[in-house]
Structures are given as structure tokens and as C-alpha cells.
Amino acid sequence: MLTIKNVTLNYAQELNGVESMPVVGWVIGSDNNNVEQMSWHMQISQDSAFNDIIFDSGTVASGQSQNITLNAIDLKNSTHYFLRVKISDNHGQHSDWSEHATFITGLPGAQWQAEFISAEGPQDNASSKGTLLRKDFTLPDDGAVASVIVHASALGLYKLYVNGKKVGKDELTPGWTSYQHHLLYQTYDLTNLLAAGDNTLAAIVGAGWYKGDMSFNRARNYYGDRTAFICQVVVNYQDGRQVMFGTDESWRGTDSPVLFSEIYDGETYDARREVSGWNTVDCDVAPWRAVDVVASDKSVLGAQGASTVQAIETLSPQALIVTPEGDRVIDFGQNLTGWVEFSVSGRAGDKVILRHFEVLDANGNVYLANLRTAKQRVEYTLSGAQTEVYHPHFTFQGFRYVHVEAWPGEIALENVKAVVVHSQMERTGEFSCSNPDLNQLHHNILWGLKGNFVDVPTDCPQRDERLGWTGDAQIFCRTASYLMQTRNFFAKWLTDLKYDQTPEGGVPHVVPDILTGWSENDRFLSQGTHSAAAWADAAVINPWTLYLMYGDKETLRNQYASMKGWIEFMRTHAVDNKWSYKLQFGDWVALDAKEGSYFGATPNDLTCMAYYSWSTLLFAKAAKALGNEEDYATYSALHGEIVKSFQQEFFTPAGRLAARTQTAHILALHFDLVPERFRARTVETLVELLAEHDGHLVTGFVGTPYFCHVLSENGRAKEAWQLLLKDDFPSWLYQVKAGATTIWEHWDGIKPDGSMWSPDMNSFNHYAYGAIGEWLYRGVAGIDADEEQPGFKHIRIQPVIGGELEWVNARYRSGYGDIAVSWEVKQREVVLRVTVPHNTTATVILPAECRLKDSANMNFNVLNNALQASVGSGEYRFEYSL
């Protein structure tokens, strides 16, 4: 039976707010093997029963089931749409109509009638308080209303309420963007929250990233000095009319019980100041004040649609600890990002004070030094009601432990929970094996993603930084895209990268960029610095990664000028294809750095040229994918010139790489910069450099992500496994053995004697080194994309058996469906099982020297020094001896 199991819109299950027709895809179900789609038929309607069809494609002869664009459809704003599909296949079967997918259209810029309003004044420029806003309105009671849609955003952060109920599941809206160029709004259906007659629309607004105290510079008001809120309500009538109204000077405002709320420092809330019924029609608004209309460019407003920040899960406390110093500490057992929610009873004026932190010190006491100036403090003053429930509104913390500085009476752990907060993304990757330490490592990588994907890909979620460092995001992008569906998350962030580029094409170190131009109290950045190799290359590498993982041409198109701008920036500053610009981070925090330095031993000239080559090659491929043959020819030629210059600069005539570091050899091999005649020597030297450190890495941010790939792809799988499985310092498993539940910033953030790395840079939730997760999926499990047929339309299956593992189970949920690989090893006998989703093909690649026993009736051929077989969709079992 042929079925459609899942229809996606812009790679998501549903979209609340979209200004153009989304990209459509679906997953095919069938009892047959080797299923190929032959045709599709799509319909779009404004009602779920499809009585009012506005688009009917008819039968389209096509095998395409992902990344389908329909550009010619005229969509009304603020309207529900329903989409369904049916297909036929190569077995002569026809599916029924799929379950419908739903999206709500947004409000393109020209249609915004509402104004930004504020209950703050110019005198509040240094305030981090929350303010309340509200407006009553009336709906007719004659049944004429079909639906009511609201579009909302803020300069700052907001929570929206209708008739006393919070609207939607989103948190920390509208998120963090390059506000002057790109301000997102959220779209919600209010129909079921409203009543005929009187209703109340209300919001609480806080400082957030917009005007808060941000970055290690601790400077505030980077984007503006007054919070403001905007929303527009669209009433859709049964007869097709739309009536719109929104924020204007008729709204009223007042101060909220949120006395202080900052991203780094936490929140102070006084429940005694709560305004009874503030978000309902019963509120007395006589004491409230008039609001100001704030001038702000509404043309930058854009629909978010998906991947909003939400409260995703909750964790219960694991223990209540009394430290040697006598502090009460709650241990949640997991380093996480979010907040604590609690219920408490007491007298009016009693306080709950919580300090959030990551680790206990060597003596088992509260350790706050690595937070630097971030307070991560929540103070709640009780109103005296019978039971009070609270969690913060406009902040989040990175923590495993909570120091309870004040609490009325005894602490009951059942009244406390940790709420895990991050951008909403579908989980797509699963990995487990017979080695429990590797399973914990995978767990740590996943939780590092959860902790740092809070609207932007932050470096860390706890100290006074939490910035969208481009290097970290570039390094981890492929791993993240195995673990979760990150397309919408990264596409949004890359839009800000594009807007924050310099006119010359330079790329900031952080996106959104709040460092360029700041000099006061800089820790290590010079005023105006940007464009560091491996960091700025996120402009090219991340869009290309989304293309590989999702077949996403839309992001390539959106970022094309940005990608090209970065290549041209490097070319402008290059002499004989050798370039540099101001501050370069090089192989950041590599262990071969000089004492007291964060900069690794690999020369910046080599790092810059290597990434120049790589990004130029990827941009040429992007040009080809988009059909821009002229750019493809131009930048392919430039890439060839850079490679030639690199080889002349860094390789001796005898084939020795001039920079004798692990990272130099890794980059040269991974970026294919080694003359073929010298490849064997380069690999051998890398292995020698590894042996000089007893099989340990001494690489930093630049070299570490590719280390195991380079080894296993060059005939050194044994050394790759040995490197991965090291469990003493420095290694991934050293952290696991030390009890880590996320990835650390430093290999020895906590040293064997329990002492700490210098507190100025010692995050215990810093995902960059979690990039080894890519090798777990691409190497160990062997699940890899094919750039000629991206998005896993064609799959490469080439597992790297080893590590004395008895078994591995891995699964990746691609746009086409689940790709599963498992293998078992007993006395060098391997059983490999593979699941290939429908409407895709795969190439299964086995070692050339293996002896096949059961080949699932596949014909294997020797190609590229390996046994290869092509398969269609279905489940397969292969048995062979190593």
C-alpha cells in the first residue's frame, strides 16, 4: 500500500506565519522495496475539507518529493491554508490524499497599520524592568467572524495574552536578530481564545537582547534605549472581509511586577506588585498611563513561522545537597539551559533567591567564578497567597545546580523543576553502541546543542557572553544537522549574518554583531575587528551544509550574495592568494599554544589560505547548484590558483609540510590541499605527530572537528578509533569520565585534581568540540549525503567498523524518511543492516579486503579500492568477515 506519512512546509510540521509559498516535501510509505515516485498531485485550500480549492497542480510527472516550490500562488495575508498531496509510484500504485498540512500566512510589510508603542520613557534607558500594555476590544456576536489572527513583535521581549491566557507556546519572542535590518514577528490564531463581545489583548514587555546589558563589554542599549511592542489583529469574516486594528496611542501601560530582568543577571519579581486582572476585561485601567508611539522601521518586520524558542521539557531534581560550607544546593543531574519553576507558600514579603551555576568546586562547594560578571540570580518576593507558582519571564540560565540562598521554610523538591528551553527543532539523530562512554559522549553533544541553540547558536549559555560566535556555529553545523532539523534555525541566523556583513563583505566574529565598534573594556578584541578565518567562513560553509543535509537551495539563493561577498573580501586582502586581516583566532585554544596563550601553534597564514581555498571551492559548487555557470567557472579557477599557491607556500619539493602541527596536516588533508604524490607522507607525518603525544590530540577549534575524518578517510581508521576512545587528558572521554553531561570549552575544564581551568574562559557547556558527533554519524555509522543528489536523495553508507565495539545502532530522519544503519561484530564477523527510505537510493561501501558471506543478493563491484553496491529503498542485511 502506498501512503504519504508526513507533509512538511519549509521542513517543519506546520508554519504559523509565512509571507510566501513555503517549500513542500513529504515522506513516502510503502510495503514494497525499490519504491520510486512517478508523479505527484497537490491541492491547496482555505478550508480543511478542501471545498474551496485555490490551487490544483493536476498530475505532475515527477520523482521530486522534497524541496518543491510553488511560486505562482497568490496568498492572502492572515489566512489559514491547507495543503494535501497524493502520488503514484513505479509499482503502479496510487496513494490516497495525505493528511493535510497547515500554514497561516503572515502580514507583509506594506500592510502593517499598527504602531510600536512603549510604556517606558527616555528616563528608563538604564532600566531593566518589565512593563504591561493592554487594550480592550469588541467582537460581534452574530457569528460573522470566521477567524482572528494576530501578528506581534517587540523591541525587547514580549509575552502576549488574550483574556488572561498566554497566547502560544513561544518564549523569549521575538528572539535576537540584527534588529535594524531584520525583526521577526510571530503569528497566532486567537479564534478559540476570544468571545463574542468584550475581549482584552495584553502584553508584558522586557529589555531582552534589544536594550539589555550585553556581551562581556557589559554595554547596554546597543539597539535602542526603550522597549516597545507592536501587534496587529486581523479579523477574518465569513463573507471574506478583513478588519484590522492594532497597537496605537489608545493603549494603556503600567509597570509590571518584573522589577529587573536581564539575559545574564536573571530576574527580580515582586508578586506584591501584581495588578489584579491586568490582562482581562475586569481590570481597572484608571491608574494606568498613556503609552508613547515609538518611531521604528516597520519594513524590517518579517514572519518567523517556525523554530521559535519554547519550553521543550522538564527535569526533576536529583538531590538536595548541603555543601561543606553549609549552602543548600539542588542538583538537577544535567547541565541545561532554561530556568527553574517553583511553587512556594509563605508570608507576604518572604523571598526565594536562587543562584544558578554549573559545577561544584573540588571541595564540593558552590562555584561561581566561571560565570564572570553574570549573576544568574532569581529573586522572587511572595505576595502571601496560598500557593504561588513562578518562573522567570525574560531571562534564561545555564546550570546544573541551583544554590538556594533564601526559601521560606523547608524546601520540598517536588515543588521545584528545571524547564529546558531552546529553539523548537525536530529530533532527527539517534546513536547508541556497546560502549557506554560513547553513549554518554553522544548525550553530552546533544545537550550541548540544546543548551546553546536558544534562538542563536551561542558559544555558551551561562557566563556574560552567550554570543553567536561564527566559528563555533561553523564547526558544529554538520553535527547539529544530524542531531536535529536545524535548517530553519540556521537559515534565520544566516540572514542576520548577511545583514551584519560589512559593505566590503567582511563577516563579524559574532552574529548578531554587538562587538564590532565596541572598544570600552575589550578583553581581547580590537575596535572594528572582524573577518577571522574559520569564523567568517560560516558565511559559506553553513549554507552549503544546509544544502548537503536538506537539499536546501532556498538558503543558498538567500545567502548567495553574502557568500560571494566573503570570498571577494578575502581576494581583496590577498597577495599571491595569501591573506590576513587584523585579529585572527587561528587554531583557537589548541594545546600546542605557548604558555599563557589561547592561540595555537599552527601559522595563521596557513589557516587563512586553507579556509580561503575551501570556501572558494564550496562557493563554486553552490554557483553550479544554482545554475550560475559563469561564477562556477570563475571561482573554480580561483580555487585552483589558491591550491597551487598553498602548495608552493607550504610544501617543500620533497613533500614536507612546513608547519609541523597536527592541525596544519589535518587542514591540508581535509581541504584536499596536498599534492597527490605527497598524500601518503602527509598522512604518515600526521600519525607521527599523534604518536608524539601518545595518541592524543593537541588541536583546537580549527583542527579538532576533522581529525577522525582525516584519519579514517586515509586508511588510518585504527588511529581514529584510538583517538576517539582515549579517556585521559586531553580527550573527549576524559570529560565523560569526569562526570560531564555536556561538552566543555577546555579539554581539562576540571583538572584531574579537581582544580579548575582559569575562570575567565571555562564554560562547561560549549558545544564546539562536540563536532566529533559528525564522525559518529558519518564515520562510525557511515550515513553520509551525496552532494550530487543532496538532502539524502542518494545516500552513501560506509561504516567504519572498529573500536572493539560489539554493536552500533544509528538512525537519521532525513526529509525522505528514516535512514538506519546497525552493525554487529563477533570475532571479526560483521553483520550490517541498512534501511533506505523510499524514493531514494544508496551506495553501500565495504572494505575491499572483506570477505562477503551474505550480500543480500546485491552485486558488489570493486571501485576506488572498496566494494560497492547500489540499492533502492528497503531493508538489507550484509554479512562479511574482516
PDB file of N, CA and C in Angstrom, residues 224-305:
ATOM      1  N   GLY A 224      18.703  50.126  21.005  1.00  0.00           N
ATOM      2  CA  GLY A 224      17.774  51.189  21.352  1.00  0.00           C
ATOM      3  C   GLY A 224      17.669  51.297  22.858  1.00  0.00           C
ATOM      4  N   ASP A 225      17.053  52.367  23.365  1.00  0.00           N
ATOM      5  CA  ASP A 225      17.011  52.578  24.808  1.00  0.00           C
ATOM      6  C   ASP A 225      15.601  52.529  25.382  1.00  0.00           C
ATOM      7  N   ARG A 226      14.602  52.130  24.555  1.00  0.00           N
ATOM      8  CA  ARG A 226      13.232  51.971  25.058  1.00  0.00           C
ATOM      9  C   ARG A 226      12.650  50.687  24.469  1.00  0.00           C
ATOM     10  N   THR A 227      12.052  49.889  25.323  1.00  0.00           N
ATOM     11  CA  THR A 227      11.320  48.735  24.806  1.00  0.00           C
ATOM     12  C   THR A 227      10.040  49.223  24.126  1.00  0.00           C
ATOM     13  N   ALA A 228       9.551  48.433  23.205  1.00  0.00           N
ATOM     14  CA  ALA A 228       8.299  48.760  22.526  1.00  0.00           C
ATOM     15  C   ALA A 228       7.665  47.479  22.021  1.00  0.00           C
ATOM     16  N   PHE A 229       6.379  47.533  21.828  1.00  0.00           N
ATOM     17  CA  PHE A 229       5.591  46.373  21.414  1.00  0.00           C
ATOM     18  C   PHE A 229       4.728  46.755  20.224  1.00  0.00           C
ATOM     19  N   ILE A 230       4.550  45.795  19.318  1.00  0.00           N
ATOM     20  CA  ILE A 230       3.659  46.015  18.189  1.00  0.00           C
ATOM     21  C   ILE A 230       2.843  44.754  17.944  1.00  0.00           C
ATOM     22  N   CYS A 231       1.563  44.928  17.693  1.00  0.00           N
ATOM     23  CA  CYS A 231       0.758  43.792  17.253  1.00  0.00           C
ATOM     24  C   CYS A 231      -0.371  44.294  16.379  1.00  0.00           C
ATOM     25  N   GLN A 232      -0.747  43.459  15.441  1.00  0.00           N
ATOM     26  CA  GLN A 232      -1.870  43.780  14.573  1.00  0.00           C
ATOM     27  C   GLN A 232      -2.814  42.593  14.543  1.00  0.00           C
ATOM     28  N   VAL A 233      -4.057  42.866  14.859  1.00  0.00           N
ATOM     29  CA  VAL A 233      -5.101  41.851  14.869  1.00  0.00           C
ATOM     30  C   VAL A 233      -5.855  41.930  13.545  1.00  0.00           C
ATOM     31  N   VAL A 234      -6.067  40.774  12.936  1.00  0.00           N
ATOM     32  CA  VAL A 234      -6.800  40.694  11.678  1.00  0.00           C
ATOM     33  C   VAL A 234      -8.032  39.826  11.910  1.00  0.00           C
ATOM     34  N   VAL A 235      -9.197  40.422  11.796  1.00  0.00           N
ATOM     35  CA  VAL A 235     -10.459  39.705  11.951  1.00  0.00           C
ATOM     36  C   VAL A 235     -10.946  39.310  10.564  1.00  0.00           C
ATOM     37  N   ASN A 236     -11.000  38.001  10.319  1.00  0.00           N
ATOM     38  CA  ASN A 236     -11.493  37.475   9.043  1.00  0.00           C
ATOM     39  C   ASN A 236     -12.967  37.135   9.187  1.00  0.00           C
ATOM     40  N   TYR A 237     -13.801  37.726   8.348  1.00  0.00           N
ATOM     41  CA  TYR A 237     -15.240  37.487   8.400  1.00  0.00           C
ATOM     42  C   TYR A 237     -15.648  36.405   7.401  1.00  0.00           C
ATOM     43  N   GLN A 238     -16.770  35.804   7.681  1.00  0.00           N
ATOM     44  CA  GLN A 238     -17.275  34.730   6.835  1.00  0.00           C
ATOM     45  C   GLN A 238     -17.480  35.192   5.393  1.00  0.00           C
ATOM     46  N   ASP A 239     -17.794  36.463   5.201  1.00  0.00           N
ATOM     47  CA  ASP A 239     -18.051  36.964   3.848  1.00  0.00           C
ATOM     48  C   ASP A 239     -16.784  37.389   3.120  1.00  0.00           C
ATOM     49  N   GLY A 240     -15.596  37.113   3.730  1.00  0.00           N
ATOM     50  CA  GLY A 240     -14.333  37.425   3.079  1.00  0.00           C
ATOM     51  C   GLY A 240     -13.725  38.749   3.479  1.00  0.00           C
ATOM     52  N   ARG A 241     -14.432  39.581   4.217  1.00  0.00           N
ATOM     53  CA  ARG A 241     -13.878  40.861   4.659  1.00  0.00           C
ATOM     54  C   ARG A 241     -12.789  40.646   5.708  1.00  0.00           C
ATOM     55  N   GLN A 242     -11.860  41.571   5.748  1.00  0.00           N
ATOM     56  CA  GLN A 242     -10.857  41.606   6.809  1.00  0.00           C
ATOM     57  C   GLN A 242     -10.915  42.972   7.483  1.00  0.00           C
ATOM     58  N   VAL A 243     -10.954  42.964   8.804  1.00  0.00           N
ATOM     59  CA  VAL A 243     -10.884  44.194   9.582  1.00  0.00           C
ATOM     60  C   VAL A 243      -9.635  44.118  10.449  1.00  0.00           C
ATOM     61  N   MET A 244      -8.827  45.158  10.408  1.00  0.00           N
ATOM     62  CA  MET A 244      -7.549  45.154  11.128  1.00  0.00           C
ATOM     63  C   MET A 244      -7.510  46.267  12.171  1.00  0.00           C
ATOM     64  N   PHE A 245      -6.910  45.975  13.295  1.00  0.00           N
ATOM     65  CA  PHE A 245      -6.603  47.008  14.288  1.00  0.00           C
ATOM     66  C   PHE A 245      -5.386  46.548  15.068  1.00  0.00           C
ATOM     67  N   GLY A 246      -4.749  47.465  15.760  1.00  0.00           N
ATOM     68  CA  GLY A 246      -3.538  47.073  16.478  1.00  0.00           C
ATOM     69  C   GLY A 246      -3.079  48.131  17.448  1.00  0.00           C
ATOM     70  N   THR A 247      -1.846  48.001  17.860  1.00  0.00           N
ATOM     71  CA  THR A 247      -1.278  48.901  18.858  1.00  0.00           C
ATOM     72  C   THR A 247      -1.233  50.333  18.328  1.00  0.00           C
ATOM     73  N   ASP A 248      -1.670  51.233  19.193  1.00  0.00           N
ATOM     74  CA  ASP A 248      -1.639  52.663  18.882  1.00  0.00           C
ATOM     75  C   ASP A 248      -1.679  53.434  20.197  1.00  0.00           C
ATOM     76  N   GLU A 249      -1.848  54.741  20.113  1.00  0.00           N
ATOM     77  CA  GLU A 249      -1.793  55.574  21.320  1.00  0.00           C
ATOM     78  C   GLU A 249      -2.992  55.376  22.232  1.00  0.00           C
ATOM     79  N   SER A 250      -3.988  54.611  21.802  1.00  0.00           N
ATOM     80  CA  SER A 250      -5.150  54.375  22.670  1.00  0.00           C
ATOM     81  C   SER A 250      -4.886  53.278  23.706  1.00  0.00           C
ATOM     82  N   TRP A 251      -3.794  52.533  23.566  1.00  0.00           N
ATOM     83  CA  TRP A 251      -3.451  51.505  24.552  1.00  0.00           C
ATOM     84  C   TRP A 251      -3.023  52.189  25.850  1.00  0.00           C
ATOM     85  N   ARG A 252      -3.028  51.404  26.919  1.00  0.00           N
ATOM     86  CA  ARG A 252      -2.602  51.892  28.231  1.00  0.00           C
ATOM     87  C   ARG A 252      -1.451  51.027  28.747  1.00  0.00           C
ATOM     88  N   GLY A 253      -0.617  51.631  29.609  1.00  0.00           N
ATOM     89  CA  GLY A 253       0.521  50.910  30.128  1.00  0.00           C
ATOM     90  C   GLY A 253       0.784  51.195  31.588  1.00  0.00           C
ATOM     91  N   THR A 254       1.546  50.290  32.220  1.00  0.00           N
ATOM     92  CA  THR A 254       1.973  50.487  33.602  1.00  0.00           C
ATOM     93  C   THR A 254       3.179  49.604  33.861  1.00  0.00           C
ATOM     94  N   ASP A 255       3.787  49.773  35.016  1.00  0.00           N
ATOM     95  CA  ASP A 255       4.927  48.931  35.387  1.00  0.00           C
ATOM     96  C   ASP A 255       4.431  47.564  35.842  1.00  0.00           C
ATOM     97  N   SER A 256       5.264  46.564  35.614  1.00  0.00           N
ATOM     98  CA  SER A 256       4.904  45.185  35.953  1.00  0.00           C
ATOM     99  C   SER A 256       5.587  44.781  37.259  1.00  0.00           C
ATOM    100  N   PRO A 257       5.264  43.591  37.766  1.00  0.00           N
ATOM    101  CA  PRO A 257       5.984  43.085  38.943  1.00  0.00           C
ATOM    102  C   PRO A 257       7.415  42.666  38.636  1.00  0.00           C
ATOM    103  N   VAL A 258       7.769  42.620  37.351  1.00  0.00           N
ATOM    104  CA  VAL A 258       9.157  42.333  36.983  1.00  0.00           C
ATOM    105  C   VAL A 258       9.959  43.611  37.202  1.00  0.00           C
ATOM    106  N   LEU A 259      10.673  43.659  38.319  1.00  0.00           N
ATOM    107  CA  LEU A 259      11.434  44.858  38.658  1.00  0.00           C
ATOM    108  C   LEU A 259      12.741  44.940  37.901  1.00  0.00           C
ATOM    109  N   PHE A 260      13.249  43.771  37.516  1.00  0.00           N
ATOM    110  CA  PHE A 260      14.544  43.698  36.834  1.00  0.00           C
ATOM    111  C   PHE A 260      14.592  42.365  36.100  1.00  0.00           C
ATOM    112  N   SER A 261      14.996  42.379  34.855  1.00  0.00           N
ATOM    113  CA  SER A 261      15.184  41.126  34.125  1.00  0.00           C
ATOM    114  C   SER A 261      16.226  41.334  33.044  1.00  0.00           C
ATOM    115  N   GLU A 262      17.308  40.571  33.130  1.00  0.00           N
ATOM    116  CA  GLU A 262      18.415  40.667  32.185  1.00  0.00           C
ATOM    117  C   GLU A 262      18.844  39.262  31.751  1.00  0.00           C
ATOM    118  N   ILE A 263      19.306  39.159  30.517  1.00  0.00           N
ATOM    119  CA  ILE A 263      19.724  37.864  29.980  1.00  0.00           C
ATOM    120  C   ILE A 263      20.774  37.214  30.876  1.00  0.00           C
ATOM    121  N   TYR A 264      21.797  37.956  31.294  1.00  0.00           N
ATOM    122  CA  TYR A 264      22.893  37.385  32.069  1.00  0.00           C
ATOM    123  C   TYR A 264      22.608  37.320  33.566  1.00  0.00           C
ATOM    124  N   ASP A 265      21.892  38.303  34.057  1.00  0.00           N
ATOM    125  CA  ASP A 265      21.843  38.502  35.510  1.00  0.00           C
ATOM    126  C   ASP A 265      20.605  37.953  36.181  1.00  0.00           C
ATOM    127  N   GLY A 266      19.609  37.490  35.389  1.00  0.00           N
ATOM    128  CA  GLY A 266      18.437  36.899  35.993  1.00  0.00           C
ATOM    129  C   GLY A 266      17.302  37.893  36.166  1.00  0.00           C
ATOM    130  N   GLU A 267      16.421  37.598  37.112  1.00  0.00           N
ATOM    131  CA  GLU A 267      15.184  38.378  37.237  1.00  0.00           C
ATOM    132  C   GLU A 267      14.824  38.608  38.701  1.00  0.00           C
ATOM    133  N   THR A 268      14.281  39.785  38.952  1.00  0.00           N
ATOM    134  CA  THR A 268      13.727  40.135  40.263  1.00  0.00           C
ATOM    135  C   THR A 268      12.245  40.408  40.081  1.00  0.00           C
ATOM    136  N   TYR A 269      11.435  39.692  40.825  1.00  0.00           N
ATOM    137  CA  TYR A 269       9.974  39.765  40.658  1.00  0.00           C
ATOM    138  C   TYR A 269       9.334  39.929  42.028  1.00  0.00           C
ATOM    139  N   ASP A 270       8.478  40.930  42.150  1.00  0.00           N
ATOM    140  CA  ASP A 270       7.780  41.191  43.408  1.00  0.00           C
ATOM    141  C   ASP A 270       6.286  40.917  43.204  1.00  0.00           C
ATOM    142  N   ALA A 271       5.827  39.761  43.689  1.00  0.00           N
ATOM    143  CA  ALA A 271       4.427  39.369  43.478  1.00  0.00           C
ATOM    144  C   ALA A 271       3.454  40.296  44.190  1.00  0.00           C
ATOM    145  N   ARG A 272       3.921  41.073  45.163  1.00  0.00           N
ATOM    146  CA  ARG A 272       3.041  42.023  45.848  1.00  0.00           C
ATOM    147  C   ARG A 272       2.594  43.141  44.903  1.00  0.00           C
ATOM    148  N   ARG A 273       3.326  43.312  43.790  1.00  0.00           N
ATOM    149  CA  ARG A 273       3.017  44.383  42.849  1.00  0.00           C
ATOM    150  C   ARG A 273       2.175  43.896  41.672  1.00  0.00           C
ATOM    151  N   GLU A 274       1.720  42.666  41.743  1.00  0.00           N
ATOM    152  CA  GLU A 274       0.873  42.168  40.662  1.00  0.00           C
ATOM    153  C   GLU A 274      -0.412  42.976  40.574  1.00  0.00           C
ATOM    154  N   VAL A 275      -0.831  43.253  39.342  1.00  0.00           N
ATOM    155  CA  VAL A 275      -2.046  44.019  39.096  1.00  0.00           C
ATOM    156  C   VAL A 275      -3.173  43.030  38.839  1.00  0.00           C
ATOM    157  N   SER A 276      -4.140  43.017  39.692  1.00  0.00           N
ATOM    158  CA  SER A 276      -5.227  42.047  39.584  1.00  0.00           C
ATOM    159  C   SER A 276      -5.944  42.183  38.243  1.00  0.00           C
ATOM    160  N   GLY A 277      -6.054  41.045  37.552  1.00  0.00           N
ATOM    161  CA  GLY A 277      -6.788  41.017  36.289  1.00  0.00           C
ATOM    162  C   GLY A 277      -6.191  41.888  35.207  1.00  0.00           C
ATOM    163  N   TRP A 278      -4.875  42.116  35.250  1.00  0.00           N
ATOM    164  CA  TRP A 278      -4.245  43.075  34.335  1.00  0.00           C
ATOM    165  C   TRP A 278      -4.455  42.731  32.861  1.00  0.00           C
ATOM    166  N   ASN A 279      -4.657  41.440  32.568  1.00  0.00           N
ATOM    167  CA  ASN A 279      -4.808  41.027  31.181  1.00  0.00           C
ATOM    168  C   ASN A 279      -6.225  40.525  30.881  1.00  0.00           C
ATOM    169  N   THR A 280      -7.221  40.987  31.670  1.00  0.00           N
ATOM    170  CA  THR A 280      -8.616  40.605  31.456  1.00  0.00           C
ATOM    171  C   THR A 280      -9.489  41.862  31.379  1.00  0.00           C
ATOM    172  N   VAL A 281     -10.714  41.648  30.996  1.00  0.00           N
ATOM    173  CA  VAL A 281     -11.632  42.795  30.855  1.00  0.00           C
ATOM    174  C   VAL A 281     -12.014  43.387  32.202  1.00  0.00           C
ATOM    175  N   ASP A 282     -11.731  42.696  33.295  1.00  0.00           N
ATOM    176  CA  ASP A 282     -12.142  43.161  34.623  1.00  0.00           C
ATOM    177  C   ASP A 282     -11.174  44.160  35.247  1.00  0.00           C
ATOM    178  N   CYS A 283     -10.094  44.472  34.569  1.00  0.00           N
ATOM    179  CA  CYS A 283      -9.075  45.332  35.165  1.00  0.00           C
ATOM    180  C   CYS A 283      -9.514  46.797  35.186  1.00  0.00           C
ATOM    181  N   ASP A 284      -9.211  47.456  36.282  1.00  0.00           N
ATOM    182  CA  ASP A 284      -9.433  48.900  36.392  1.00  0.00           C
ATOM    183  C   ASP A 284      -8.207  49.604  35.817  1.00  0.00           C
ATOM    184  N   VAL A 285      -8.356  50.222  34.658  1.00  0.00           N
ATOM    185  CA  VAL A 285      -7.209  50.830  33.992  1.00  0.00           C
ATOM    186  C   VAL A 285      -7.059  52.318  34.322  1.00  0.00           C
ATOM    187  N   ALA A 286      -7.884  52.820  35.250  1.00  0.00           N
ATOM    188  CA  ALA A 286      -7.797  54.247  35.589  1.00  0.00           C
ATOM    189  C   ALA A 286      -6.396  54.664  36.037  1.00  0.00           C
ATOM    190  N   PRO A 287      -5.689  53.827  36.845  1.00  0.00           N
ATOM    191  CA  PRO A 287      -4.342  54.242  37.277  1.00  0.00           C
ATOM    192  C   PRO A 287      -3.278  54.083  36.184  1.00  0.00           C
ATOM    193  N   TRP A 288      -3.615  53.422  35.113  1.00  0.00           N
ATOM    194  CA  TRP A 288      -2.618  53.174  34.065  1.00  0.00           C
ATOM    195  C   TRP A 288      -2.318  54.464  33.310  1.00  0.00           C
ATOM    196  N   ARG A 289      -1.161  54.523  32.669  1.00  0.00           N
ATOM    197  CA  ARG A 289      -0.745  55.731  31.970  1.00  0.00           C
ATOM    198  C   ARG A 289      -0.864  55.561  30.449  1.00  0.00           C
ATOM    199  N   ALA A 290      -0.834  56.681  29.777  1.00  0.00           N
ATOM    200  CA  ALA A 290      -0.843  56.659  28.316  1.00  0.00           C
ATOM    201  C   ALA A 290       0.482  56.104  27.805  1.00  0.00           C
ATOM    202  N   VAL A 291       0.446  55.526  26.641  1.00  0.00           N
ATOM    203  CA  VAL A 291       1.664  54.993  26.025  1.00  0.00           C
ATOM    204  C   VAL A 291       2.181  55.992  24.999  1.00  0.00           C
ATOM    205  N   ASP A 292       3.440  55.822  24.637  1.00  0.00           N
ATOM    206  CA  ASP A 292       4.048  56.619  23.574  1.00  0.00           C
ATOM    207  C   ASP A 292       4.150  55.772  22.314  1.00  0.00           C
ATOM    208  N   VAL A 293       3.920  56.371  21.185  1.00  0.00           N
ATOM    209  CA  VAL A 293       4.220  55.736  19.904  1.00  0.00           C
ATOM    210  C   VAL A 293       5.706  55.945  19.630  1.00  0.00           C
ATOM    211  N   VAL A 294       6.403  54.855  19.342  1.00  0.00           N
ATOM    212  CA  VAL A 294       7.851  54.891  19.121  1.00  0.00           C
ATOM    213  C   VAL A 294       8.125  54.723  17.631  1.00  0.00           C
ATOM    214  N   ALA A 295       8.871  55.628  17.074  1.00  0.00           N
ATOM    215  CA  ALA A 295       9.206  55.546  15.652  1.00  0.00           C
ATOM    216  C   ALA A 295      10.192  54.402  15.426  1.00  0.00           C
ATOM    217  N   SER A 296       9.826  53.461  14.564  1.00  0.00           N
ATOM    218  CA  SER A 296      10.703  52.354  14.231  1.00  0.00           C
ATOM    219  C   SER A 296      10.317  51.852  12.847  1.00  0.00           C
ATOM    220  N   ASP A 297      11.287  51.382  12.113  1.00  0.00           N
ATOM    221  CA  ASP A 297      11.085  50.984  10.720  1.00  0.00           C
ATOM    222  C   ASP A 297      10.318  49.667  10.653  1.00  0.00           C
ATOM    223  N   LYS A 298       9.070  49.713  10.199  1.00  0.00           N
ATOM    224  CA  LYS A 298       8.255  48.502  10.118  1.00  0.00           C
ATOM    225  C   LYS A 298       8.570  47.672   8.877  1.00  0.00           C
ATOM    226  N   SER A 299       9.317  48.240   7.951  1.00  0.00           N
ATOM    227  CA  SER A 299       9.644  47.479   6.741  1.00  0.00           C
ATOM    228  C   SER A 299      10.587  46.324   7.018  1.00  0.00           C
ATOM    229  N   VAL A 300      11.250  46.338   8.184  1.00  0.00           N
ATOM    230  CA  VAL A 300      12.176  45.247   8.508  1.00  0.00           C
ATOM    231  C   VAL A 300      11.455  44.067   9.147  1.00  0.00           C
ATOM    232  N   LEU A 301      10.171  44.195   9.433  1.00  0.00           N
ATOM    233  CA  LEU A 301       9.419  43.105  10.038  1.00  0.00           C
ATOM    234  C   LEU A 301       9.263  41.948   9.055  1.00  0.00           C
ATOM    235  N   GLY A 302       9.516  40.737   9.549  1.00  0.00           N
ATOM    236  CA  GLY A 302       9.372  39.551   8.717  1.00  0.00           C
ATOM    237  C   GLY A 302       8.822  38.395   9.528  1.00  0.00           C
ATOM    238  N   ALA A 303       8.072  37.525   8.878  1.00  0.00           N
ATOM    239  CA  ALA A 303       7.444  36.401   9.572  1.00  0.00           C
ATOM    240  C   ALA A 303       8.479  35.367   9.978  1.00  0.00           C
ATOM    241  N   GLN A 304       8.355  34.865  11.213  1.00  0.00           N
ATOM    242  CA  GLN A 304       9.259  33.808  11.659  1.00  0.00           C
ATOM    243  C   GLN A 304       8.773  32.438  11.205  1.00  0.00           C
ATOM    244  N   GLY A 305       7.562  32.071  11.525  1.00  0.00           N
ATOM    245  CA  GLY A 305       6.991  30.832  11.022  1.00  0.00           C
ATOM    246  C   GLY A 305       7.313  29.595  11.824  1.00  0.00           C
TER     247      GLY A 305
END
